[in-house]
Rosetta silent file (secondary structure, phi, psi, omega in degrees, C-alpha in Angstrom):
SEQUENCE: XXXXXXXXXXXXXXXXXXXXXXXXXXXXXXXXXXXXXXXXXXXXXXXXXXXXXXXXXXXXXXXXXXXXXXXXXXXXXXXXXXXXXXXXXXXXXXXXXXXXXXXXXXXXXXXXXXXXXXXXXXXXXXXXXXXXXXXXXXXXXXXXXXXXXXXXXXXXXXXXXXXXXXXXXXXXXXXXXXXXXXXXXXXXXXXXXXXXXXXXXXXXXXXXXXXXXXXXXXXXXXXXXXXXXXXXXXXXXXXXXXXXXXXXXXXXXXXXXXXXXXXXXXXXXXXXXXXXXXXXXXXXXXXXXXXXXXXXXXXXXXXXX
SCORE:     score description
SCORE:     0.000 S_00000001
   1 L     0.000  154.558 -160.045  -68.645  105.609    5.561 S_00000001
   2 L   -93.131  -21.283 -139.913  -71.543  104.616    8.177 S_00000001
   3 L   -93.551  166.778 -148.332  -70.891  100.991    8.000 S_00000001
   4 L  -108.132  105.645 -174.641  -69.718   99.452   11.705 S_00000001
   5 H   -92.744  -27.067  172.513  -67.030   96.374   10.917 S_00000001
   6 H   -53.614  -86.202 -150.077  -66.596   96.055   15.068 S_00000001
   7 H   -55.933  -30.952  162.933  -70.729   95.441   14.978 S_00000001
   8 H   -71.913  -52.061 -168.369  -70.464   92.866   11.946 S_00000001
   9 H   -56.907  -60.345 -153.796  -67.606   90.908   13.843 S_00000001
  10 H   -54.075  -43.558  162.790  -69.534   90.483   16.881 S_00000001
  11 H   -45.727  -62.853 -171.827  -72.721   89.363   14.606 S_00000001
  12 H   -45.307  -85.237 -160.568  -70.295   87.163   12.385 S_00000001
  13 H   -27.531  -53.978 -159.819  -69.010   85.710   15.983 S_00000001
  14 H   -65.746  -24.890 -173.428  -72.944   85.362   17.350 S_00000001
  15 L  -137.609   53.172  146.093  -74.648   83.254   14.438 S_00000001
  16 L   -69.214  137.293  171.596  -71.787   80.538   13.986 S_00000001
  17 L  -117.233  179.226  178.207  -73.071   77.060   13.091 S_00000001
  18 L  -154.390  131.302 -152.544  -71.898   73.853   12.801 S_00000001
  19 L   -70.098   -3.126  162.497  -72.204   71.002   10.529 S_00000001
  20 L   -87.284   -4.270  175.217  -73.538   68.897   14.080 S_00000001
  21 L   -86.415  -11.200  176.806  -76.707   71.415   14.737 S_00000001
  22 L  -100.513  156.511  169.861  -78.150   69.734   11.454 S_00000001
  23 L  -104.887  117.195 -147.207  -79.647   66.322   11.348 S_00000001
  24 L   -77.161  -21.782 -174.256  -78.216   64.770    8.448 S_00000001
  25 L   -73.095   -8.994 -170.265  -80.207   61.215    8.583 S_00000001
  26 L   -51.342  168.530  158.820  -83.524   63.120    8.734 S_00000001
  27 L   -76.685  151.193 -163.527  -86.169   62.415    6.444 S_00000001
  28 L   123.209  -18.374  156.205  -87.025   64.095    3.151 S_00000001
  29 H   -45.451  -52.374  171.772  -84.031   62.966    1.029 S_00000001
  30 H   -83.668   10.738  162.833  -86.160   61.439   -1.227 S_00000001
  31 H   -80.598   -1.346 -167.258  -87.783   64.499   -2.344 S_00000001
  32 L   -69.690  110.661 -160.517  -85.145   65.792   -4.377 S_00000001
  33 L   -74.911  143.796 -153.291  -86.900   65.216   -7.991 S_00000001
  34 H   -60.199  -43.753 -155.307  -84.506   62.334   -9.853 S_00000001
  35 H   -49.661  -50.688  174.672  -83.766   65.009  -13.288 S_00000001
  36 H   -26.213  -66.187  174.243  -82.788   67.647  -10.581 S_00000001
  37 H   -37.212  -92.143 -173.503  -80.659   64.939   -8.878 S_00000001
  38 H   -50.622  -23.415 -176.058  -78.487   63.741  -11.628 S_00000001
  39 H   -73.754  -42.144 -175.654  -78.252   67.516  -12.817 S_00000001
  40 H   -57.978  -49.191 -170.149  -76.685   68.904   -8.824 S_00000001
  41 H    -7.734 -101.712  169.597  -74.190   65.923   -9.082 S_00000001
  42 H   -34.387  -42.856  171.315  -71.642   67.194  -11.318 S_00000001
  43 H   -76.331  -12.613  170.368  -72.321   70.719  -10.400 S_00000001
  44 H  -104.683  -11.082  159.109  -72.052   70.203   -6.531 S_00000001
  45 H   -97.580   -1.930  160.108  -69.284   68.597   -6.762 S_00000001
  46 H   -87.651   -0.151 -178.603  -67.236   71.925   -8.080 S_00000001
  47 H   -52.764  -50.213 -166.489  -69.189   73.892   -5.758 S_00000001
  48 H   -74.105  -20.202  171.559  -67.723   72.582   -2.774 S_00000001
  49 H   -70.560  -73.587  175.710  -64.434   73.379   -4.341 S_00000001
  50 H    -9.455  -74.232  179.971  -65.475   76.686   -5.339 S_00000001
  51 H   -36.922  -58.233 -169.501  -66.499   77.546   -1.779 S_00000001
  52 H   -61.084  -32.282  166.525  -63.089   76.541   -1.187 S_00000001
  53 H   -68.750  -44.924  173.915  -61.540   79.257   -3.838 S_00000001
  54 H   -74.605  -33.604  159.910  -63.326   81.958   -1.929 S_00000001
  55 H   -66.377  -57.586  157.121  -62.109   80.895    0.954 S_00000001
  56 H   -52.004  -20.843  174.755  -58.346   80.985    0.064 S_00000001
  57 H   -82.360  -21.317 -178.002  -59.196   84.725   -1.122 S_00000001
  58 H   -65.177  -70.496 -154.767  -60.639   85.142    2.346 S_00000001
  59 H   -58.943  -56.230 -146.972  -57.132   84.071    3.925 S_00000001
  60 H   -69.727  -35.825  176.921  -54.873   85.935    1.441 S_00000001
  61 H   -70.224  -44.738  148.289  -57.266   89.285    1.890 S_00000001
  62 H   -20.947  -59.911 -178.742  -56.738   88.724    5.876 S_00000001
  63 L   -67.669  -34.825 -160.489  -53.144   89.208    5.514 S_00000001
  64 L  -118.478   10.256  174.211  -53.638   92.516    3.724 S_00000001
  65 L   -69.730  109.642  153.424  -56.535   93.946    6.054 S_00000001
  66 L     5.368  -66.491  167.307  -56.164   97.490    6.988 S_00000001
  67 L  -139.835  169.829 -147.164  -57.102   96.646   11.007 S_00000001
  68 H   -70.625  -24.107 -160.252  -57.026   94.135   12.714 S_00000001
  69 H   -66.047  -56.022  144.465  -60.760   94.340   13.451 S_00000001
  70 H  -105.534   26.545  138.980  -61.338   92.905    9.561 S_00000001
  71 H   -49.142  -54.545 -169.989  -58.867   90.709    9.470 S_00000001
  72 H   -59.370  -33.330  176.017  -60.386   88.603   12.393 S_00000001
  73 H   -79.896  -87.306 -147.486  -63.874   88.725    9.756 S_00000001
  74 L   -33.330  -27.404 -172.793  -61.771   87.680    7.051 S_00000001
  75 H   -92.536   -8.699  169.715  -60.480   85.125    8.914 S_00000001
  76 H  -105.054   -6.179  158.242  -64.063   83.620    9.730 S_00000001
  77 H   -61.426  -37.115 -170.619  -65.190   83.860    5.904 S_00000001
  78 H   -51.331  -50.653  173.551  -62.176   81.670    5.506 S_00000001
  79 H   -58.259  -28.828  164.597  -63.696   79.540    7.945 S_00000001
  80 H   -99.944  -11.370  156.988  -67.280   79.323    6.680 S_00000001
  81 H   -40.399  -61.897  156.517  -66.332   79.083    3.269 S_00000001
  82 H   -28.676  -49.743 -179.526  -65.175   76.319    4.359 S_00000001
  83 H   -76.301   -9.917 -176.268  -68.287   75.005    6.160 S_00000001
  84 H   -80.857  -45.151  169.553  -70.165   75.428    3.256 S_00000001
  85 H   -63.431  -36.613 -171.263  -67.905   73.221    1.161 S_00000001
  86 H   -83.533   -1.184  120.147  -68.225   70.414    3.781 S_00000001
  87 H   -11.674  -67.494  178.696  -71.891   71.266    3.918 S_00000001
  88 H   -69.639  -34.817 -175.570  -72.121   70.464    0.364 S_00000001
  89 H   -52.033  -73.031 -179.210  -70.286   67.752    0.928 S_00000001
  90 H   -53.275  -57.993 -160.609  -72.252   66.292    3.365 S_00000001
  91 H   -78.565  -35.560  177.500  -75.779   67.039    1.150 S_00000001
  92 H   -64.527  -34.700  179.185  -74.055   64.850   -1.843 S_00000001
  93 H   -59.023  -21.043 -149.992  -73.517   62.196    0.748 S_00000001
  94 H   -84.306  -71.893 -153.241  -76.837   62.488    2.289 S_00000001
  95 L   -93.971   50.508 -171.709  -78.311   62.107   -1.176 S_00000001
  96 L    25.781   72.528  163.030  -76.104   59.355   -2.703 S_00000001
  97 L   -94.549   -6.388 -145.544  -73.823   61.277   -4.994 S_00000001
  98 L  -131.238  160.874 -172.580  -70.434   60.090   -3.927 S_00000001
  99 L  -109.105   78.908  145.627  -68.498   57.064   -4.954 S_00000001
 100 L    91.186 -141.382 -172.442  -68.082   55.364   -1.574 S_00000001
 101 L   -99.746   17.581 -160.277  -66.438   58.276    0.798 S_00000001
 102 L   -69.661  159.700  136.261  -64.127   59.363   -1.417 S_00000001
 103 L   -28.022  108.810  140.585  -63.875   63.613   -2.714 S_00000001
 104 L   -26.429  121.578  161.794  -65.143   64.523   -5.597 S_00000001
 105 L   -84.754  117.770  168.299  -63.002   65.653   -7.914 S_00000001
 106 L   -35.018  147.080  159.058  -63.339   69.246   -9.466 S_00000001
 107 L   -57.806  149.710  173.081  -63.342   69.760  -13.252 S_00000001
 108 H   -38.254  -49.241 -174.131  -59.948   70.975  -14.904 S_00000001
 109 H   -97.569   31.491  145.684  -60.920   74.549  -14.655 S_00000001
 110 H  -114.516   27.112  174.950  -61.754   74.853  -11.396 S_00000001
 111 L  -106.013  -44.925 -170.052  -58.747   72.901  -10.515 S_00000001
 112 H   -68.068  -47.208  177.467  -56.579   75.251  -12.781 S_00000001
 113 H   -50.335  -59.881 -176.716  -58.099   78.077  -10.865 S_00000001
 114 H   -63.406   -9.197  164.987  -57.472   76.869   -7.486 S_00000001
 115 H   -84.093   -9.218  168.908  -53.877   76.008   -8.368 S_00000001
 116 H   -62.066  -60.935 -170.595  -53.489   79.905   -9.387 S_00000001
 117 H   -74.590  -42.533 -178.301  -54.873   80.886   -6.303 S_00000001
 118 H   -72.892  -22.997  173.613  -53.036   78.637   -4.035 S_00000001
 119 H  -119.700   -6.948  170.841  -49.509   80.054   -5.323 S_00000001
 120 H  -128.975   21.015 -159.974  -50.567   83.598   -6.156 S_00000001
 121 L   -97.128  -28.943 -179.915  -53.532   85.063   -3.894 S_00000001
 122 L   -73.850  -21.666  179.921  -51.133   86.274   -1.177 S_00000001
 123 L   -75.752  -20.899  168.721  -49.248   88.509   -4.058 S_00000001
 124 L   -71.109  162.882 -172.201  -52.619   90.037   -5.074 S_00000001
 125 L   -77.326  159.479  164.872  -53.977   93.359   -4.128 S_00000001
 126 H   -62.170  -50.338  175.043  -56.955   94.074   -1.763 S_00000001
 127 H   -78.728    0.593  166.320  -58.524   95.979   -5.047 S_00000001
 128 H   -85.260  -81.612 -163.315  -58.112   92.747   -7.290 S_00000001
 129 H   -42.407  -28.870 -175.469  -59.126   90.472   -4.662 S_00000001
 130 H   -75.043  -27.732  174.384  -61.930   92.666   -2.888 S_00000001
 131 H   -83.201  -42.503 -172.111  -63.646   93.029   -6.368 S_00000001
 132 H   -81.577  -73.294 -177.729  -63.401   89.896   -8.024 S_00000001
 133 H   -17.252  -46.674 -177.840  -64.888   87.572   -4.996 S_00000001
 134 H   -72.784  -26.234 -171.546  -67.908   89.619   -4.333 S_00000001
 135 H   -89.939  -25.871  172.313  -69.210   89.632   -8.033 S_00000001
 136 H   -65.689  -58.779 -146.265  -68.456   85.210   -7.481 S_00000001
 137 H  -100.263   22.065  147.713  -70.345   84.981   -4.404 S_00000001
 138 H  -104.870  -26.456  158.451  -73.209   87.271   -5.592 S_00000001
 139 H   -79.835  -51.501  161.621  -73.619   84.924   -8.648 S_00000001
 140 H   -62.931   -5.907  169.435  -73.304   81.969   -7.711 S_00000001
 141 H   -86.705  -41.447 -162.447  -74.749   82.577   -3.895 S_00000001
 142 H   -63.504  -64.529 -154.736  -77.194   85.369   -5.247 S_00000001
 143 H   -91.431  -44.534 -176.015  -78.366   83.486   -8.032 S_00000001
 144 H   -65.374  -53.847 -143.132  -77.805   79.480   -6.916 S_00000001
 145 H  -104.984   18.816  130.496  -79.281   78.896   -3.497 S_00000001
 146 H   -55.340  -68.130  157.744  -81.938   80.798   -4.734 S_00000001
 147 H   -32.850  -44.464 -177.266  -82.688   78.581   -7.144 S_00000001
 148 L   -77.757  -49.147  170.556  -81.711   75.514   -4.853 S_00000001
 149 L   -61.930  -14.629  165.555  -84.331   77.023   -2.313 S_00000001
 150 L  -121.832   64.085  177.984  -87.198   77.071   -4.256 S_00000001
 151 L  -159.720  -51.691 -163.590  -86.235   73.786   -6.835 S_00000001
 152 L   -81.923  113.524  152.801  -84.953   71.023   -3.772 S_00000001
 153 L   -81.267    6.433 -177.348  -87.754   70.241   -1.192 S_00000001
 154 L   -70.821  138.396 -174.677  -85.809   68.023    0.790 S_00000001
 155 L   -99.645   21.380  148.666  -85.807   70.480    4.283 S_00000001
 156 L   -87.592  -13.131  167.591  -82.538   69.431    5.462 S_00000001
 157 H   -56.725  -49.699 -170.224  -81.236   71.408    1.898 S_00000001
 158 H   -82.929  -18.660  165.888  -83.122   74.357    2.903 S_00000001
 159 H   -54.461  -54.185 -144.526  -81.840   74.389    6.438 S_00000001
 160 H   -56.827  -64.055 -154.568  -78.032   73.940    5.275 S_00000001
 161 H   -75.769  -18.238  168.525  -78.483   76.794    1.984 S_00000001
 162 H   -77.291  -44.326  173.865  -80.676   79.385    4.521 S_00000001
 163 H   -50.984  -67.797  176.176  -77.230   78.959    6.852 S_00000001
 164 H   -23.212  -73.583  179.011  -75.504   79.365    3.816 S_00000001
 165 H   -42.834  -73.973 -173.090  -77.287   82.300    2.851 S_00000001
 166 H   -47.111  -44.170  165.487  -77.560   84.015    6.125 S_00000001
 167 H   -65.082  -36.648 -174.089  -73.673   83.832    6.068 S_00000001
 168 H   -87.708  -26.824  168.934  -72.929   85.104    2.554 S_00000001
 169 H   -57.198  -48.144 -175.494  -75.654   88.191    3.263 S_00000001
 170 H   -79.377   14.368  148.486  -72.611   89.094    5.667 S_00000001
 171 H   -76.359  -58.376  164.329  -69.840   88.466    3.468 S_00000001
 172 H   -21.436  -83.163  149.487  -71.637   90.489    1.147 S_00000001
 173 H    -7.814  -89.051  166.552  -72.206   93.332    3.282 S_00000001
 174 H   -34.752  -66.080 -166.738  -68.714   93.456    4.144 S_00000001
 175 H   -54.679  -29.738 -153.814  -67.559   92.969    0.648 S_00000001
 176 H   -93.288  -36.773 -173.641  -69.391   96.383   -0.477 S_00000001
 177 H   -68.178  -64.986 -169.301  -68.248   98.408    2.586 S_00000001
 178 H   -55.179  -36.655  162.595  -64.641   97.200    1.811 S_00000001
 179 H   -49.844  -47.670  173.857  -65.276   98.393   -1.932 S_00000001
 180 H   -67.596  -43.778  179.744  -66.339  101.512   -0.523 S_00000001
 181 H   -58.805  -65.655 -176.217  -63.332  101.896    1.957 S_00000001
 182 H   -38.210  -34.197  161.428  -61.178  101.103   -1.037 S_00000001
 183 L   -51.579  -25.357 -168.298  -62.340  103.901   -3.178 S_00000001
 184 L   -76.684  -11.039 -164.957  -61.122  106.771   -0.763 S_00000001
 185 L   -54.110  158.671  148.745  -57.762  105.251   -1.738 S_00000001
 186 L   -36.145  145.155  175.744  -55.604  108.204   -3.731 S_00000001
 187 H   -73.286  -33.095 -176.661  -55.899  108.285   -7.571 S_00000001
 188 H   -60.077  -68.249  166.967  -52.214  107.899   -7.417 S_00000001
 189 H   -41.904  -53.328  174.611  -52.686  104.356   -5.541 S_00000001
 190 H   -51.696  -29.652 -178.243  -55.484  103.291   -7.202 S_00000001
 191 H   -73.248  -32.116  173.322  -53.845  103.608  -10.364 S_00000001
 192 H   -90.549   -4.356  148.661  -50.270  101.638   -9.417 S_00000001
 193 H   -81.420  -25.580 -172.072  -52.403   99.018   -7.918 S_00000001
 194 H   -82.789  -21.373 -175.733  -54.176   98.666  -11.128 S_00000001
 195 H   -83.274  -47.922  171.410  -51.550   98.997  -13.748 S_00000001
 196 H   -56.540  -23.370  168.662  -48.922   97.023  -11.549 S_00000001
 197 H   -76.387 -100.541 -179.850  -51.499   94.265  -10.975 S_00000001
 198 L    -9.481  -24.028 -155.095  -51.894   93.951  -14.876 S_00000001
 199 L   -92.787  -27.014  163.667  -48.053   94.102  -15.110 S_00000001
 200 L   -51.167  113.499 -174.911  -47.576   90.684  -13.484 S_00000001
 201 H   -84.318    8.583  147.702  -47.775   87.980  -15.748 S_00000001
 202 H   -52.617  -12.849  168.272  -49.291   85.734  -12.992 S_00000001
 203 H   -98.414  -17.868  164.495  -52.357   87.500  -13.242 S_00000001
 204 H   -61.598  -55.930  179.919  -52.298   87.117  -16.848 S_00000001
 205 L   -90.985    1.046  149.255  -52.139   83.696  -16.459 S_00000001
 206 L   -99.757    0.204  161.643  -55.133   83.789  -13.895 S_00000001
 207 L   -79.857   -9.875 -167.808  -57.110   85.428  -16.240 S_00000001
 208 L  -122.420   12.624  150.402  -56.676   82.417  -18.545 S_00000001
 209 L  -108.554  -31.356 -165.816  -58.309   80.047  -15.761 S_00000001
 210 H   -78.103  -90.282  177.857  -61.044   82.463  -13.687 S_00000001
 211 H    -5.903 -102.352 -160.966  -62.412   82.947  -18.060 S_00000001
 212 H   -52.924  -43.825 -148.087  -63.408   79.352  -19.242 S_00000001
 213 H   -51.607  -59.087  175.837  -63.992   78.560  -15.114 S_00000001
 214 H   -44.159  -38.823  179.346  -66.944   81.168  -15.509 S_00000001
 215 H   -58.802  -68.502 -146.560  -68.175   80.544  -19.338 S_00000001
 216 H   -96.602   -4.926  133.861  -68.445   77.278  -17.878 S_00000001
 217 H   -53.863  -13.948 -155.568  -69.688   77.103  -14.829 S_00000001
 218 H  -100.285  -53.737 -168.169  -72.204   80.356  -16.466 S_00000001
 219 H   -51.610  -74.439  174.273  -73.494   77.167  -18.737 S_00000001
 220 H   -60.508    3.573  176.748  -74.272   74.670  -16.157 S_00000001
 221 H   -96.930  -47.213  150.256  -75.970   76.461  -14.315 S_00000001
 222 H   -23.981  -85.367  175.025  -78.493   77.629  -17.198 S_00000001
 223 L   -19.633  -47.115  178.086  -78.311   74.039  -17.798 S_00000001
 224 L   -81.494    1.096  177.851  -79.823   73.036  -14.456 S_00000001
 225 L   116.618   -7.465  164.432  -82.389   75.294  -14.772 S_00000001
 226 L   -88.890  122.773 -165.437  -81.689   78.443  -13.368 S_00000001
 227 L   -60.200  137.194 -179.737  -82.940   81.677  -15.554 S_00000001
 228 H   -64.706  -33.349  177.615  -80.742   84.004  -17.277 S_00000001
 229 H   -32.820  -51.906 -171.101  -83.175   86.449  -15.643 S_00000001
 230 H   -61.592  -48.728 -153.220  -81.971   85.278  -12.359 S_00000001
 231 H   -87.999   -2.766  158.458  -78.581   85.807  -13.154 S_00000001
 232 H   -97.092   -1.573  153.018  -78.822   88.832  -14.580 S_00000001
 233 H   -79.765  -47.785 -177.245  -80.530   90.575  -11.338 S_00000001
 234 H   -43.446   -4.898 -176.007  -77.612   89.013   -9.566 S_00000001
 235 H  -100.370  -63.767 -179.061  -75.471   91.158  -11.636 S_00000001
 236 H   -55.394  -13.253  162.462  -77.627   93.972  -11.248 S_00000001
 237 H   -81.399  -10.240  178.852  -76.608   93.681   -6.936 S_00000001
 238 H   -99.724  -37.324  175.965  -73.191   94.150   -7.842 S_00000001
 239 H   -69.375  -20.886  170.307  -73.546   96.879  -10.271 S_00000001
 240 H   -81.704   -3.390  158.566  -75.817   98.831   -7.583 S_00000001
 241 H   -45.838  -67.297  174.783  -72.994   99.020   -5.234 S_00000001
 242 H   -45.573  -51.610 -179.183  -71.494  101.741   -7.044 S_00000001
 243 H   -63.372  -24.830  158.238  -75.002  103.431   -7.429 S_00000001
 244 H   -99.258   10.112  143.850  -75.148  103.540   -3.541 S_00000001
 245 L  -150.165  103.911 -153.600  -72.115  104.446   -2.948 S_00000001
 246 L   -79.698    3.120  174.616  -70.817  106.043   -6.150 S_00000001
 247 L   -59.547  -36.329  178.937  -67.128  106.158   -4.524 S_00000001
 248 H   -41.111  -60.815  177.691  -66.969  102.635   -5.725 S_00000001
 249 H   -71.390   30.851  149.531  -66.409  103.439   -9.104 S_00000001
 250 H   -65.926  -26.252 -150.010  -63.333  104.860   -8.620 S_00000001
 251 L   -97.852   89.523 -159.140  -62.311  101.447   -8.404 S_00000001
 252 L   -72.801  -54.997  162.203  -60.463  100.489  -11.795 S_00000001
 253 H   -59.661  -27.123  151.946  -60.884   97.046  -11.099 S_00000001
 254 H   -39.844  -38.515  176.621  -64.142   97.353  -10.106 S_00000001
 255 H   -80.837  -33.672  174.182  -65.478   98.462  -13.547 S_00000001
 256 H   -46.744  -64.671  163.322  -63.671   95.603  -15.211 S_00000001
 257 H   -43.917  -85.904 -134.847  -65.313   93.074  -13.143 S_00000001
 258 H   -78.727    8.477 -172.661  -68.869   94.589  -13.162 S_00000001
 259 H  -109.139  -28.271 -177.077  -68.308   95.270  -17.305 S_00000001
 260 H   -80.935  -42.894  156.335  -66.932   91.643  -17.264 S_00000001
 261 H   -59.131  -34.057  172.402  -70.173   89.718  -15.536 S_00000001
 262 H   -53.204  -55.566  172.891  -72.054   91.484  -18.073 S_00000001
 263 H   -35.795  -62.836 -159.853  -70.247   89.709  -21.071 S_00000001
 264 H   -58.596  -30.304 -175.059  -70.376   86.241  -19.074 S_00000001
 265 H   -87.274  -36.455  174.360  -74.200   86.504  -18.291 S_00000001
 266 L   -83.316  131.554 -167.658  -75.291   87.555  -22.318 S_00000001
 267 L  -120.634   62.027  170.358  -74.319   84.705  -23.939 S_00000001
 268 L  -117.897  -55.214  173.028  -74.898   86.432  -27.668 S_00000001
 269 L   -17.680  109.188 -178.826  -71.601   88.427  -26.586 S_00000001
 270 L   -46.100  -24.753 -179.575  -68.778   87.876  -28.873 S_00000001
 271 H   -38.001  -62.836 -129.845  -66.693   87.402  -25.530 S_00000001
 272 H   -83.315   -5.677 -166.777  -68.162   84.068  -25.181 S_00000001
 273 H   -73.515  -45.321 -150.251  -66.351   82.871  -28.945 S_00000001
 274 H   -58.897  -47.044 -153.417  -62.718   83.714  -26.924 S_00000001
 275 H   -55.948  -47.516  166.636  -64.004   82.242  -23.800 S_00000001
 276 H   -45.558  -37.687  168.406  -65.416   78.957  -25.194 S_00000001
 277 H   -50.389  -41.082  173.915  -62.277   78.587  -27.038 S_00000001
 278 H   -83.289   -4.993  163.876  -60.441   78.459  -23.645 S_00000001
 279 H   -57.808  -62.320 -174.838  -62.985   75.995  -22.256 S_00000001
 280 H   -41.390  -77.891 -170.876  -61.868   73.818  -25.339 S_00000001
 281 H   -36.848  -69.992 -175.788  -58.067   74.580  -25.036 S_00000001
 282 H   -59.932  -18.880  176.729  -58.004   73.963  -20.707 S_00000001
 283 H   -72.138  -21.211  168.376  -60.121   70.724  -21.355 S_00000001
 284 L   -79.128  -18.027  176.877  -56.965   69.501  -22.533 S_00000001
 285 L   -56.694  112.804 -176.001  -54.679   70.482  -19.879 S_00000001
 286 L   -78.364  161.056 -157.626  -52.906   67.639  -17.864 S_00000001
 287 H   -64.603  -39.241 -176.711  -54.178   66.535  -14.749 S_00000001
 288 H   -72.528   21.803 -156.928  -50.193   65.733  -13.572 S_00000001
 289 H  -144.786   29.521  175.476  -48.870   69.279  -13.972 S_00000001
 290 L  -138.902   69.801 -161.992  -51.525   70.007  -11.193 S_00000001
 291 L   -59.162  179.389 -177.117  -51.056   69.702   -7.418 S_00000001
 292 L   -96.776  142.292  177.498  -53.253   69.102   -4.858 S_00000001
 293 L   -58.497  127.101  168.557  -53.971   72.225   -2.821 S_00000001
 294 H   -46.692  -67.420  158.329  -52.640   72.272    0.845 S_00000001
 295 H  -131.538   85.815 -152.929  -56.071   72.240    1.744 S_00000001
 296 H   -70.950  -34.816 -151.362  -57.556   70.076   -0.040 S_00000001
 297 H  -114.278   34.154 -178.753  -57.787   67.587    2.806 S_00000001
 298 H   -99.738  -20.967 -168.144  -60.095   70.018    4.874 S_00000001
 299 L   -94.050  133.046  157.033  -63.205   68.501    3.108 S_00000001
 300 L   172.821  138.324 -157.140  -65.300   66.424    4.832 S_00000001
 301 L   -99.027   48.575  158.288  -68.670   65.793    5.379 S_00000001
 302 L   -68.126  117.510 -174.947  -68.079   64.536    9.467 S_00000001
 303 L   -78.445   75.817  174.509  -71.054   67.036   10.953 S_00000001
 304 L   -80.051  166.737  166.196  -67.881   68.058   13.281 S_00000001
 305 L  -110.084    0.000    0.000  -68.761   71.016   15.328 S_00000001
C-alpha cells in the first residue's frame, strides 16, 4: 500500500488547534434560527459524548498498533476527539443550551454504550475496532457537520465544525489505509479474529447497546433535518473503500458493518422492528447500574490551549 503514516503524523502534529485560537464571545450567536436551536440541544448534547466514544476506541486501538509510528496518530485522535467534545461543549454554552455550567447528560444508550466501551475496548481486536469507528465517524462527521455547515450561520460554528472536519478528513484517511493494512492479514487470522470476537459474550452484549444507540441517534438526526439522501452517500464513502482498495473486503467484519449501515440508513428494513424494540427495552434500563466513565471529567468548555 502507497499510503505514508510517517507523512500523516507529521501533518496530524502541524494543524493542531486549540479551543483558545477561537473567539468564543464573538458575534453571530444569534443567528442560529430558534426551531434549529431547540432541535441541536438534545442532540449536541450526546454528540459531545459520542466524540468521546471514538475517542476511547482511539486509545484502546493505540495499544494494539502494529508500529509505533500509528500509535503516536492514534494517540492524537484520542486527543482531538476529545477537543471536539469540548468544542461542542463550548458551542452549547456559547448558545445558551446548558443548565448553569453543569454537563449534559447523555441519553441511556449512549451511556450504555460508553459503559461497554470503557470496560471492554482494550479486549477488542484492531479488525472490530478499525471497522466499526470509521463507518461512526463517516456518518455522523460525513453526514452531520455537513449539514451543521450549511443549516447554522453563526461563523464561530463554522470555524469550530471546518476544524472539526479538517481533523476527521485525517482520521478518515487513516481509518481506510488501516482497513487496507488489515486485509493483507492471513485468512487463517482473519478468520480467528472474527469468529473469536463473536465468541465473547461481551461483544454480544455490545451489540445490544451500539443497535438502539444507532436506530436512535439514525432518527434524530432525520428529525433535525438532515436527508436520508445525505446519509445514504455517507454510506456510500464507506462502502467505496473496498472498491478502491478491494483488499478490504477480505475483512469479515468489514462486510458486517458496511451490510449493517445499510439496514440502519433504510428505515423500511425489517431490522429497524428488532432495533426499535431495543430502543424501547434500554429506555428502561437503570441509570444506577451505570458508572461514570473515568473520563468523564475531561469535558469542558474552558477554550484551554
Amino acid at each position: 500500500m502507497s499510503f505514508d503514516f510517517d507523512d500523516m503524523l507529521a501533518k496530524i502534529k502541524d494543524r493542531q488547534w486549540a479551543l483558545a485560537d477561537i473567539d468564543w464571545d464573538a458575534p453571530g450567536a444569534e443567528l442560529i434560527d430558534p426551531e434549529l436551536h431547540a432541535k441541536l440541544k438534545p442532540f449536541l448534547s450526546d454528540l459531545m459524548w459520542i466524540e468521546n466514544v471514538g475517542a476511547r476506541g482511539f486509545a484502546a486501538m493505540a495499544k494494539k498498533a502494529p508500529t509505533e509510528t500509528l500509535a503516536e496518530i492514534y494517540r492524537y485522535f484520542h486527543a482531538e476527539e476529545q477537543r471536539h467534545a469540548n468544542a461542542e461543549f463550548a458551542l452549547m454554552r456559547r448558545w445558551g443550551m446548558l443548565d448553569g455550567d453543569d454537563v449534559p447528560e447523555p441519553n441511556i444508550n449512549v451511556k450504555l454504550v460508553i459503559d461497554f466501551l470503557d470496560k471492554y475496548a482494550d479486549g477488542m481486536s484492531m479488525s472490530f475496532l478499525g471497522t466499526v469507528i470509521p463507518m461512526l465517524e463517516v456518518a455522523l462527521d460525513g453526514a452531520l457537520i455537513k449539514f451543521i455547515t450549511d443549516e447554522v450561520k453563526d461563523p464561530v460554528a463554522q470555524q469550530v465544525f471546518r476544524k472539526i472536519n479538517a481533523d476527521e478528513s485525517r482520521h478518515l484517511a487513516t481509518d481506510y489505509a488501516v482497513m487496507e493494512l488489515l486485509g493483507h492479514a492471513t485468512t487463517r487470522k482473519l478468520v480467528i479474529d472474527f469468529i473469536g470476537g463473536w465468541a465473547k459474550p461481551s461483544l454480544i452484549i455490545g451489540t445490544l447497546s451500539y443497535v438502539p444507540l444507532l436506530n436512535k441517534m439514525r432518527d434524530t438526526i432525520v428529525e433535525m433535518g438532515v436527508s436520508e439522501e445525505r446519509l445514504y452517500a455517507a454510506m456510500d464513502r464507506f462502502a467505496a473503500v473496498a472498491e478502491r482498495a478491494p483488499i478490504v473486503n477480505r475483512l469479515p467484519m468489514y462486510r458486517v458493518v458496511r451490510m449493517h449501515s445499510r439496514w440502519v440508513i433504510d428505515r423500511s428494513h425489517k431490522y429497524h422492528l428488532l432495533a426499535d424494540s431495543l430502543v424501547k427495552v434500554t429506555a428502561r434500563f437503570p441509570d444506577r447500574f451505570l458508572r461514570n466513565p473515568r473520563w468523564s471529567k475531561a469535558l469542558t468548555y474552558e477554550p484551554a490551549a
